[in-house]
XYZ file of C-alpha atoms in Angstrom:
130
model
C -6.472 -24.819 17.206
C -3.008 -23.413 16.548
C -2.336 -20.657 14.029
C -0.668 -23.162 11.703
C -3.631 -25.550 11.966
C -6.061 -22.687 11.286
C -4.086 -21.644 8.224
C -4.092 -25.234 6.937
C -7.844 -25.472 7.591
C -8.441 -22.271 5.599
C -6.276 -23.462 2.696
C -7.935 -26.889 2.524
C -11.460 -25.532 2.915
C -10.939 -22.884 0.224
C -9.513 -25.514 -2.125
C -12.520 -27.777 -1.474
C -14.798 -24.839 -2.348
C -13.124 -24.662 -5.760
C -10.640 -21.836 -5.306
C -7.520 -22.443 -7.364
C -5.260 -19.978 -5.572
C -5.374 -19.053 -1.911
C -3.184 -16.555 -0.126
C -3.114 -15.377 3.478
C -1.242 -12.203 4.332
C -1.031 -9.632 7.123
C -3.481 -6.738 6.763
C -0.897 -4.077 6.026
C -0.767 -1.046 3.784
C 1.904 -1.045 1.073
C 3.040 2.338 -0.264
C 4.239 0.826 -3.564
C 0.837 -0.734 -4.193
C -0.890 2.490 -3.120
C 1.194 4.495 -5.585
C 0.286 2.046 -8.362
C -3.389 2.425 -7.496
C -3.139 6.215 -7.646
C -1.351 6.035 -11.005
C -3.896 3.538 -12.336
C -6.756 5.840 -11.337
C -4.962 8.950 -12.666
C -4.670 7.198 -16.039
C -8.427 6.486 -15.985
C -7.842 2.750 -16.335
C -10.938 2.263 -14.167
C -13.063 3.503 -17.120
C -16.687 3.747 -15.977
C -16.059 2.115 -12.597
C -16.235 5.475 -10.813
C -16.754 3.814 -7.454
C -13.097 2.773 -7.566
C -12.036 6.416 -7.482
C -14.600 7.530 -4.914
C -13.642 4.641 -2.620
C -9.896 4.724 -3.289
C -9.016 5.387 0.378
C -10.692 2.099 1.279
C -8.717 0.304 -1.415
C -5.426 1.919 -0.478
C -5.507 0.721 3.134
C -7.566 -2.200 4.413
C -7.831 -0.533 7.821
C -9.720 2.381 6.257
C -12.368 -0.158 5.247
C -12.172 -2.690 8.069
C -10.178 -1.292 11.028
C -10.136 -4.624 12.918
C -8.476 -6.516 10.061
C -5.495 -8.653 11.038
C -5.227 -10.896 7.968
C -6.412 -10.828 4.386
C -7.398 -14.023 2.609
C -7.020 -13.627 -1.158
C -8.775 -16.113 -3.403
C -8.778 -16.908 -7.113
C -11.370 -18.951 -8.945
C -10.697 -20.154 -12.471
C -13.489 -18.651 -14.508
C -12.682 -20.219 -17.868
C -16.003 -21.138 -19.456
C -14.581 -23.132 -22.342
C -16.043 -20.699 -24.862
C -13.442 -19.639 -27.388
C -14.156 -17.849 -30.631
C -11.820 -18.513 -33.534
C -13.514 -15.967 -35.766
C -10.972 -13.472 -37.026
C -13.406 -10.879 -38.387
C -15.293 -10.129 -35.150
C -14.347 -8.552 -31.853
C -13.258 -10.611 -28.891
C -15.432 -10.932 -25.800
C -13.634 -11.377 -22.508
C -14.038 -14.812 -20.976
C -15.747 -13.569 -17.808
C -18.532 -12.064 -19.970
C -19.476 -15.463 -21.449
C -20.906 -16.874 -18.243
C -22.870 -15.790 -15.216
C -21.809 -12.730 -13.254
C -18.693 -13.806 -11.361
C -19.895 -11.915 -8.263
C -22.872 -14.282 -8.073
C -20.599 -17.322 -8.385
C -17.790 -16.296 -6.063
C -19.524 -14.443 -3.220
C -21.538 -17.429 -1.890
C -18.376 -19.546 -1.808
C -16.507 -16.881 0.131
C -19.366 -16.694 2.641
C -19.211 -20.486 2.959
C -15.500 -20.214 3.711
C -16.052 -17.479 6.299
C -18.844 -19.473 7.961
C -16.681 -22.611 8.117
C -13.857 -20.600 9.701
C -16.293 -19.141 12.256
C -17.661 -22.620 12.993
C -14.290 -23.739 14.318
C -13.510 -20.408 16.012
C -16.560 -18.189 16.676
C -14.345 -15.343 17.908
C -13.072 -14.774 14.363
C -14.780 -11.918 12.538
C -14.548 -11.072 8.890
C -16.151 -9.423 5.917
C -16.453 -10.514 2.310
C -15.137 -8.237 -0.423
C -15.010 -8.910 -4.139
């Protein structure tokens, strides 16, 4: 299978699994993005997600986390639950909090995608990150 055919297979398979946006990019570090991450952490925008700070070197460069990485597949899944509150006198609850934990919904689909990719080319390795 050619690189172009593999890319098309990934895009179609991810779409069939319900992902609304699919991107494939080289596994490269980007200093602009890294600087934004540092600034974001310095401003404590990560709130109580302390793991983001303690694992920032992994987030700043994919090769610090997965040295063999050649490509990154980025996926988006529309998580709109249809629940909307029109009440003006109460606080708003973010849409992702209305339904099941998005990790539990997304992770199995990503593993399905990875397994389908491996089924057509067993030499491909990958890891799932959310």
